[in-house]
Tab-separated table of C-alpha atoms and ligand atoms in Angstrom:
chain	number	residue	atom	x	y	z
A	221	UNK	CA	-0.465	-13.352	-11.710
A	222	UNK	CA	-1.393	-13.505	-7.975
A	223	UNK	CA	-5.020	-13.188	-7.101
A	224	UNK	CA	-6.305	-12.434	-3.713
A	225	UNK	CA	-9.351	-11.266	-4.367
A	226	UNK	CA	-11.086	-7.839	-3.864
A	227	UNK	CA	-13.491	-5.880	-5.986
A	228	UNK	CA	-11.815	-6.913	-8.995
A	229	UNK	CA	-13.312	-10.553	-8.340
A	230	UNK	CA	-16.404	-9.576	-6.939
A	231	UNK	CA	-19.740	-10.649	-7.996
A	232	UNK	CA	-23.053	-8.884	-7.313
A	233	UNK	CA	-26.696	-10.901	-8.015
A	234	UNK	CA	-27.103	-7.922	-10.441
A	235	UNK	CA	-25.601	-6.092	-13.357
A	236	UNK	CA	-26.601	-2.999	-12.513
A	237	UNK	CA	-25.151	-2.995	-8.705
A	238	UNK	CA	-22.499	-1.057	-8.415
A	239	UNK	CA	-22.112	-1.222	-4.237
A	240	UNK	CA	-24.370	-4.355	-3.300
A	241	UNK	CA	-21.757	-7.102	-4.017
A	242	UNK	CA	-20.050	-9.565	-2.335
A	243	UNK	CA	-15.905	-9.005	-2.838
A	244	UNK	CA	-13.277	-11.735	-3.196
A	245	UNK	CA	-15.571	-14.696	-5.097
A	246	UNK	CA	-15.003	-14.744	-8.817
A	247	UNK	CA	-11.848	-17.090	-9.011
A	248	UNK	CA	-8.586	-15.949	-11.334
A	249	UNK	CA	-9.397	-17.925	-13.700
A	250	UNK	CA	-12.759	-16.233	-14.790
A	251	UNK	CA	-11.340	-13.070	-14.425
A	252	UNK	CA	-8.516	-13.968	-17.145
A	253	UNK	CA	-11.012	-15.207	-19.619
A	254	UNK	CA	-12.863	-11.735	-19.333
A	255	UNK	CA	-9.760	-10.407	-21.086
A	256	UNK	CA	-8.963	-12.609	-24.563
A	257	UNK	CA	-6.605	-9.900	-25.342
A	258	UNK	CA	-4.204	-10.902	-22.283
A	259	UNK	CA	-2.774	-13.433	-24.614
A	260	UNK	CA	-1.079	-11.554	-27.355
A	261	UNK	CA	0.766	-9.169	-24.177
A	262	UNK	CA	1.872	-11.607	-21.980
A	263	UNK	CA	1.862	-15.835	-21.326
A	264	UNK	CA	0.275	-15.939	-18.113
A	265	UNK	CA	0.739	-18.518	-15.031
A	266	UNK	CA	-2.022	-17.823	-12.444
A	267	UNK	CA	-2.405	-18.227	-9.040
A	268	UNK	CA	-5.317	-18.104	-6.763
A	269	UNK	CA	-3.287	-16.747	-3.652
A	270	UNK	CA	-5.776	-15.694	-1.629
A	271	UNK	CA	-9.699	-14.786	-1.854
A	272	UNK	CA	-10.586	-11.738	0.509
A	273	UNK	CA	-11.972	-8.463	0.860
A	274	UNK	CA	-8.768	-6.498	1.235
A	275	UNK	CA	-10.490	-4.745	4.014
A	276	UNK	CA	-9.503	-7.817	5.976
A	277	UNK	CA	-5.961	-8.177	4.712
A	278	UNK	CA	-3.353	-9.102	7.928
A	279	UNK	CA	0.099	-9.662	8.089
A	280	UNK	CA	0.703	-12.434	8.081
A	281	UNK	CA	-0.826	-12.650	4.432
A	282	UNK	CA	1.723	-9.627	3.821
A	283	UNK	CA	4.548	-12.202	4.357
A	284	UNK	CA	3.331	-14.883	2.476
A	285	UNK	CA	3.078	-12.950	-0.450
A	286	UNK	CA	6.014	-11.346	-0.351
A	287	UNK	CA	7.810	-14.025	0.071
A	288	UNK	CA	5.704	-16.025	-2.896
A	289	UNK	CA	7.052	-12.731	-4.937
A	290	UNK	CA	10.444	-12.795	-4.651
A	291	UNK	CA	10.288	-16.929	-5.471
A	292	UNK	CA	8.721	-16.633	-8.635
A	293	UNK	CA	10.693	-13.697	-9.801
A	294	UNK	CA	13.644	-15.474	-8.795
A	295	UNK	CA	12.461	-17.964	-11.613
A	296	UNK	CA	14.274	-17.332	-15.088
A	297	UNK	CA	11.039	-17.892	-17.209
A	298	UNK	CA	8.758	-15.377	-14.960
A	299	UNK	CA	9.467	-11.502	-16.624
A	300	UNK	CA	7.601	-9.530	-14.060
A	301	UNK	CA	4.191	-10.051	-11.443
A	302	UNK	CA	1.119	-8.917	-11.576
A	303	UNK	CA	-1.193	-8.726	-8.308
A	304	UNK	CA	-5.080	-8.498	-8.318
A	305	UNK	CA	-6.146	-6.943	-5.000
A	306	UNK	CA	-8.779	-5.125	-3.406
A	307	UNK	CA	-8.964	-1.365	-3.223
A	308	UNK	CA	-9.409	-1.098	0.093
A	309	UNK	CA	-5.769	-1.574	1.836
A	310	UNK	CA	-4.007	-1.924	-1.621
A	311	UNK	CA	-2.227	1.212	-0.748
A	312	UNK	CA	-0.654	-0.614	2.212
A	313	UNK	CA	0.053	-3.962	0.441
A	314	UNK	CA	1.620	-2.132	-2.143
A	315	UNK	CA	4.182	-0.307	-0.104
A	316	UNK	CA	4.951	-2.945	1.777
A	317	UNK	CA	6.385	-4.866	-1.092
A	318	UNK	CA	7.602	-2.085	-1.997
A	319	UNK	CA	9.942	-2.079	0.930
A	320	UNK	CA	10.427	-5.752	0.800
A	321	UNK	CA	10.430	-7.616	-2.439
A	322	UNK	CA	13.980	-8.021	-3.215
A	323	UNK	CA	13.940	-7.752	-7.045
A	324	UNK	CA	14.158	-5.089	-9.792
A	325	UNK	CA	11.432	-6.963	-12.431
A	326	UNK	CA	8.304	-5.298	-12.609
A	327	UNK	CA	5.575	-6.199	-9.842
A	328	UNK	CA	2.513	-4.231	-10.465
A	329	UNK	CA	-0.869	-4.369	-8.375
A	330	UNK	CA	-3.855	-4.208	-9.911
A	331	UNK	CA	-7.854	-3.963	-8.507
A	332	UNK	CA	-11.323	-2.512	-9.978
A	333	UNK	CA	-13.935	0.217	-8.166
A	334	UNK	CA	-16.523	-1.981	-9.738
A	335	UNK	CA	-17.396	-6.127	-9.064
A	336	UNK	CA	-16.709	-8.054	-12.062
A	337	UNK	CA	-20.191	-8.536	-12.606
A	338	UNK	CA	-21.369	-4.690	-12.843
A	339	UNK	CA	-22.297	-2.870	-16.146
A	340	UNK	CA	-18.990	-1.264	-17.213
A	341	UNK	CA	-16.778	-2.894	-14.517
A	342	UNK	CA	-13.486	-1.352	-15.169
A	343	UNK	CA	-11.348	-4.746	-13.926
A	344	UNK	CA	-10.679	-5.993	-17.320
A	345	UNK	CA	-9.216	-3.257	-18.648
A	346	UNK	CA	-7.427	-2.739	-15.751
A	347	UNK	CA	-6.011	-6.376	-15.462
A	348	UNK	CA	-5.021	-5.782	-19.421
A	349	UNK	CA	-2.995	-2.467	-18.373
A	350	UNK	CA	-1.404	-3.692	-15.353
A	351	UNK	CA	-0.511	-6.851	-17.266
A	352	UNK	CA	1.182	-4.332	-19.925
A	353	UNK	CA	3.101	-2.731	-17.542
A	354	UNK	CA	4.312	-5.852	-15.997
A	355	UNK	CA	5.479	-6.841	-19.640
A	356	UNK	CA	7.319	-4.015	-20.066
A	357	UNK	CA	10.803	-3.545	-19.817
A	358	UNK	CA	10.609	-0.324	-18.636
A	359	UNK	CA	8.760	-0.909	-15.464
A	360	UNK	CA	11.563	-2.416	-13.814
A	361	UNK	CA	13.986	-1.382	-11.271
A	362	UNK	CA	11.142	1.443	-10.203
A	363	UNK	CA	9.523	-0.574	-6.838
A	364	UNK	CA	6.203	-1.696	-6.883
A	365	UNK	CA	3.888	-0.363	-8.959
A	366	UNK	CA	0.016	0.536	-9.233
A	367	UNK	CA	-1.942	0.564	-12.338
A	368	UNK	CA	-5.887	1.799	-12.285
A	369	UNK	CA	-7.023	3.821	-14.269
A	370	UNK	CA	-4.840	3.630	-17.322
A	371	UNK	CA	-2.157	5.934	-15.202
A	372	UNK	CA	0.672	4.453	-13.597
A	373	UNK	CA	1.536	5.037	-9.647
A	374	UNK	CA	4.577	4.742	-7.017
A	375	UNK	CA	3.767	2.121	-4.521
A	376	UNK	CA	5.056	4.450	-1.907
A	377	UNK	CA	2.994	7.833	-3.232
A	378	UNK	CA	-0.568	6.224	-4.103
A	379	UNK	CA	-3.285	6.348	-1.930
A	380	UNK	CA	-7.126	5.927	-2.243
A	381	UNK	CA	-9.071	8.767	-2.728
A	382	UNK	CA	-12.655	7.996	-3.427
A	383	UNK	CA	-15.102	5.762	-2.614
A	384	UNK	CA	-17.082	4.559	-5.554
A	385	UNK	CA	-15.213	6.617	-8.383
A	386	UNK	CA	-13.558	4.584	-10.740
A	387	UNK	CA	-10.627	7.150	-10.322
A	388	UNK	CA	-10.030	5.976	-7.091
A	389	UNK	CA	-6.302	6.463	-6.773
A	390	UNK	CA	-3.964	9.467	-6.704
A	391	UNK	CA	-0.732	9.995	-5.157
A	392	UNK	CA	-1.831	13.850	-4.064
A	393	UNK	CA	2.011	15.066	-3.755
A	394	UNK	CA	3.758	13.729	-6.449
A	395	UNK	CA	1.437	12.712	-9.381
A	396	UNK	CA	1.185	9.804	-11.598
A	397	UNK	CA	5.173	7.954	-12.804
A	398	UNK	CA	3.027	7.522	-15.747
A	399	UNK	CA	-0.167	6.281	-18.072
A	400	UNK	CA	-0.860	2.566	-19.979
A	401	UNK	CA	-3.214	3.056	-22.814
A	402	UNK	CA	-4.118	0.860	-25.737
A	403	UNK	CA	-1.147	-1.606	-24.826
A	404	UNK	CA	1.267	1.664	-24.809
A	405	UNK	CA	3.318	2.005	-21.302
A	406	UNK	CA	5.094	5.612	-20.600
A	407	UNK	CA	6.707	6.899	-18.075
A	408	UNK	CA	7.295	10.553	-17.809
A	409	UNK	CA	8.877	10.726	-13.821
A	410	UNK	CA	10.840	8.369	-11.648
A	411	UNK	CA	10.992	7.104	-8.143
A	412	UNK	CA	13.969	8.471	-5.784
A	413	UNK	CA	13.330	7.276	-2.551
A	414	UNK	CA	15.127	3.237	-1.925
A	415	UNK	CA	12.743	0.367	-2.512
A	416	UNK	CA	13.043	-3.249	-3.224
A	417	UNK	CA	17.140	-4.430	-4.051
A	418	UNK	CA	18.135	-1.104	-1.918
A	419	UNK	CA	15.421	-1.550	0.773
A	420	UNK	CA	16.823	-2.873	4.370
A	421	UNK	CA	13.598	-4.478	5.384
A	422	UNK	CA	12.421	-7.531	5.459
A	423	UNK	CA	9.042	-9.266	5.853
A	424	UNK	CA	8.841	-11.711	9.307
A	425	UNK	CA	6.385	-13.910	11.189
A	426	UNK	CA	6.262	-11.516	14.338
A	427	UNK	CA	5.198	-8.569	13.451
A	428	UNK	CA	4.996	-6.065	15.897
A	429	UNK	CA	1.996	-4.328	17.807
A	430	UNK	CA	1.871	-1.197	15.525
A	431	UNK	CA	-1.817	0.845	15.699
A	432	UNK	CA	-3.177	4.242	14.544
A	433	UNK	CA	-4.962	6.660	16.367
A	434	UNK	CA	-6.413	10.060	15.589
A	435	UNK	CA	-6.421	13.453	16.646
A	436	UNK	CA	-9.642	15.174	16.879
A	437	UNK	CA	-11.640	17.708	18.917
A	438	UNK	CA	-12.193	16.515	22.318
A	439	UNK	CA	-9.429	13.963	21.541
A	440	UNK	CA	-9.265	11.649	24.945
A	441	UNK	CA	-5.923	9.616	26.422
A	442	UNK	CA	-8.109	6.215	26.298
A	443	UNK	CA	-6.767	4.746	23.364
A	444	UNK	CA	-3.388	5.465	24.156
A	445	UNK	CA	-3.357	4.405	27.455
A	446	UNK	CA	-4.878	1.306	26.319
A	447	UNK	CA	-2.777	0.573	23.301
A	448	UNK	CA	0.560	0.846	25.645
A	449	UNK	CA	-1.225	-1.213	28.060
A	450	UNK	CA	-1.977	-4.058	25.693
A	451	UNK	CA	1.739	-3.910	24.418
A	452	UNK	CA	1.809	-1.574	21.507
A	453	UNK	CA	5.119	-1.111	20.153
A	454	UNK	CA	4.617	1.563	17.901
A	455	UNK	CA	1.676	4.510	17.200
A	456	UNK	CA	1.334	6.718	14.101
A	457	UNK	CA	-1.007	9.331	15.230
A	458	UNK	CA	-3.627	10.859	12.388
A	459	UNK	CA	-2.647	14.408	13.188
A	460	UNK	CA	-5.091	16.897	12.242
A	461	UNK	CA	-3.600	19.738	9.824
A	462	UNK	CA	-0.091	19.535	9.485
A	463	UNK	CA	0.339	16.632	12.254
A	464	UNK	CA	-1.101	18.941	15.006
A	465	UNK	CA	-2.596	16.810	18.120
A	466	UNK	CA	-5.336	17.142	21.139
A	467	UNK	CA	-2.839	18.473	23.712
A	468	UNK	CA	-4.889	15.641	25.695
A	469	UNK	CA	-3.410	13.019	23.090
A	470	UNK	CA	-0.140	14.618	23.480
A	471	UNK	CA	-0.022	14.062	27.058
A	472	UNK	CA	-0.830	10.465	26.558
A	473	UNK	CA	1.384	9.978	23.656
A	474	UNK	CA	4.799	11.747	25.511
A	475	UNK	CA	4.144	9.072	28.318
A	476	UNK	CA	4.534	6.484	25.571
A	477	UNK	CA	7.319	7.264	24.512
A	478	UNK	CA	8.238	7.301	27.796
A	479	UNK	CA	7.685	3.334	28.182
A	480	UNK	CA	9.302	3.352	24.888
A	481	UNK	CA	6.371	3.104	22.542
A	482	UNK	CA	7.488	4.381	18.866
A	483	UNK	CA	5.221	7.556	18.176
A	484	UNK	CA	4.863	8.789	14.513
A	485	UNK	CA	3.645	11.772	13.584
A	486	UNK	CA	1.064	12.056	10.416
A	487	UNK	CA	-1.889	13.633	9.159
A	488	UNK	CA	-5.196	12.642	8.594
A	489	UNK	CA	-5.049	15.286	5.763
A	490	UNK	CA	-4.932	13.245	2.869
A	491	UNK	CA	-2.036	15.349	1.524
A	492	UNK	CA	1.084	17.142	1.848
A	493	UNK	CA	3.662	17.092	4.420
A	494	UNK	CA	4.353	16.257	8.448
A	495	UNK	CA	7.694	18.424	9.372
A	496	UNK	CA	9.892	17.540	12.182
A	497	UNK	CA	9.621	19.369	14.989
A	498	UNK	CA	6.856	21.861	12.689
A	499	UNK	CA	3.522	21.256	14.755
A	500	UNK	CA	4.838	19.526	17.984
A	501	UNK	CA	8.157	19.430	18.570
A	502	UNK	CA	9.317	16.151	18.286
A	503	UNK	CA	12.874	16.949	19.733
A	504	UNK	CA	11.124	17.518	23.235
A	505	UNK	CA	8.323	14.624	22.748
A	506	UNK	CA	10.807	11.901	20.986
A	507	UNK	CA	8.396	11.791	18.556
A	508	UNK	CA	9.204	11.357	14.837
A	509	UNK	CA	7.536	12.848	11.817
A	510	UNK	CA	6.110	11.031	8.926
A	511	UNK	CA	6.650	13.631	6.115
A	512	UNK	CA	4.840	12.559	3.454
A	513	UNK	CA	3.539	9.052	4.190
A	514	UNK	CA	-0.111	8.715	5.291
A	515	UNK	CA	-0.870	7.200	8.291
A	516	UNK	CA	-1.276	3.990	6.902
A	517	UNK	CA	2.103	3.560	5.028
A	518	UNK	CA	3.353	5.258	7.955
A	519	UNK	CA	2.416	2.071	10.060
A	520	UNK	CA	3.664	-0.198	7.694
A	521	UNK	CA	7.128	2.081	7.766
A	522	UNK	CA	6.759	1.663	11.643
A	523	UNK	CA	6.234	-1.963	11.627
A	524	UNK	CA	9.118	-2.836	9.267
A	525	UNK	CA	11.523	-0.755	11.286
A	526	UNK	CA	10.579	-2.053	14.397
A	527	UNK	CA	10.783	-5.928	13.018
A	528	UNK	CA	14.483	-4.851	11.595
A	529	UNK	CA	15.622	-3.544	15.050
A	530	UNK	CA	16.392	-0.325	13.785
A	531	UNK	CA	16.943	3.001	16.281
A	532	UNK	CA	17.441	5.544	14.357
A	533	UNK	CA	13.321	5.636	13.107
A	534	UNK	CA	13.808	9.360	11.669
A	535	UNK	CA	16.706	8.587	9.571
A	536	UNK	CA	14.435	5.684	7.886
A	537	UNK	CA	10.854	8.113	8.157
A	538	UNK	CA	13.545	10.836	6.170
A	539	UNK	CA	14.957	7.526	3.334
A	540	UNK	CA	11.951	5.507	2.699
B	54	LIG	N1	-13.783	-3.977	-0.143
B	54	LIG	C1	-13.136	-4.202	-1.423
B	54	LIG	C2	-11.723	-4.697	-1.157
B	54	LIG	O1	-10.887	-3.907	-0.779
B	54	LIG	C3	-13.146	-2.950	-2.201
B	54	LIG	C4	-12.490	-3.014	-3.548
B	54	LIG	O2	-11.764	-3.913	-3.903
B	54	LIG	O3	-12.705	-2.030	-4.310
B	54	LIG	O4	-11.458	-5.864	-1.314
């Protein structure tokens, strides 16, 4: 078990508070003992890895556990991992191992809606499930996986959808793989995009410039302008609707390209899918279309790709 911290170790100076907390404190340790019934699923080796608020997760942290990952799964004695993270960007550290652990045993990520200290935190039984999953056999060779809620989610698919709900996170287009409950693990789809062993990525220590910007009404150039300025190699634009943008923005963003900036085209939707060349044609801009990735696993698609050297970006927006 990795810990980095998050919710899921969070501590608030009362039970009651729900939203007043501090994220990130409560070491790995603690949080284990919350769960006696760990022991009869799995024996455990722990790891404080980190202790953040996933809000501020970077990449370089990306790397380093990634890479931590694939060593301890490389061990014969370690059956699967389990990471504890925050809510907040768990969507994006997911995927990105995902894409990059190079192993077929289980690694699930785990986090809570509610600090460890809070009347009917859910991080216990949520450390107990993911744990489960992790255990089982069936969990491998399917990527990295995400267990909240007693269902079972795709790295690539699951996204956070609420703020305070303790059914936080859906993947909108594809459902649940599955559901942990009681110490039972089923899965009732599969995952058919590449990840992990059949992934060509790879984490590195110089990550490129990759931002997001949005589309809106009364959408300016300024962030554009001053993204390529500063070096960007790569934007995902947060399309409104179906990865429509400010005609303003799509001024801006065709004269990226033109300094060859990467431009990817999702939406700030929350669901459903970006088609090539359906809102803007991205034949004429050079643009490329995110289909069903959010902007933010969009940018860690981007990001990847760029690091790898790759040209053909729609090939991998169309595989991954
Ligand atoms: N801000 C917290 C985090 O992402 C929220 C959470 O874990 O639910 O670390």
């Amino acid at each position: 078990m990795l810990a980095t911290g998050g919710t899921i170790a969070g501590q608030a100076g009362d039970a009651s508070k729900t939203a007043g907390y501090k994220a990130g404190v409560v070491g790995v340790d603690k949080l284990l003992e919350a769960v006696p019934a760990l022991s009869s699923v799995a024996r455990i080796h722990a790891e404080q890895f980190a202790s953040i608020d996933s809000k501020d997760m970077s990449a370089a942290l990306w790397t380093a556990l990634s890479r931590r990952i694939d060593t301890l799964l490389a061990q014969d004695d370690i059956d699967g991992v389990v990471v504890t993270h925050g809510t907040d960007t768990l969507e994006e550290t997911a995927y990105l191992l995902h894409l990059t652990v190079k192993r077929a045993k289980p690694v699930v990520l785990t986090a809570a809606m509610r600090p460890s200290t809070a009347l009917s935190a859910d991080g216990p039984l949520n450390l107990l499930n993911a744990v489960s999953v992790a255990a089982s056999q069936d969990a491998a060779g399917k990527g990295v996986l995400v267990a909240f809620n007693n269902q079972i989610h795709s790295a690539r698919d699951v996204a956070k959808t609420s703020t305070y709900a303790v059914d936080a996170f859906r993947a909108p287009e594809t459902g649940a793989l599955g559901f942990v409950q009681d110490g039972r693990v089923e899965f009732q789809r599969t995952v058919v995009r590449p990840h992990t062993v059949a992934s060509e990525f790879s984490v590195t220590d110089e990550w490129p410039m990759v931002e997001i910007v949005t589309s809106h009404a009364d959408a300016s150039r300024v962030t554009v302008d001053a993204l390529v300025a500063a070096g960007a190699r790569g934007i995902v634009v947060a399309g409104t609707g179906n990865g429509s943008m400010h005609a303003t923005l799509t001024h801006a963003l065709a004269d990226a390209v033109k300094k060859g900036v990467a431009v990817v085209r999702s939406s700030r939707v929350g669901s459903g899918h970006v088609m090539r060349n359906g809102a803007a044609s991205d034949d004429a801009l050079g643009t490329i279309s995110a289909g069903t990735l959010n902007p933010y696993k969009a940018r860690v698609l981007l990001m990847l790709a760029l690091a790898s050297g790759a040209q053909d970006l729609q090939r991998i927006f169309d595989t991954y």
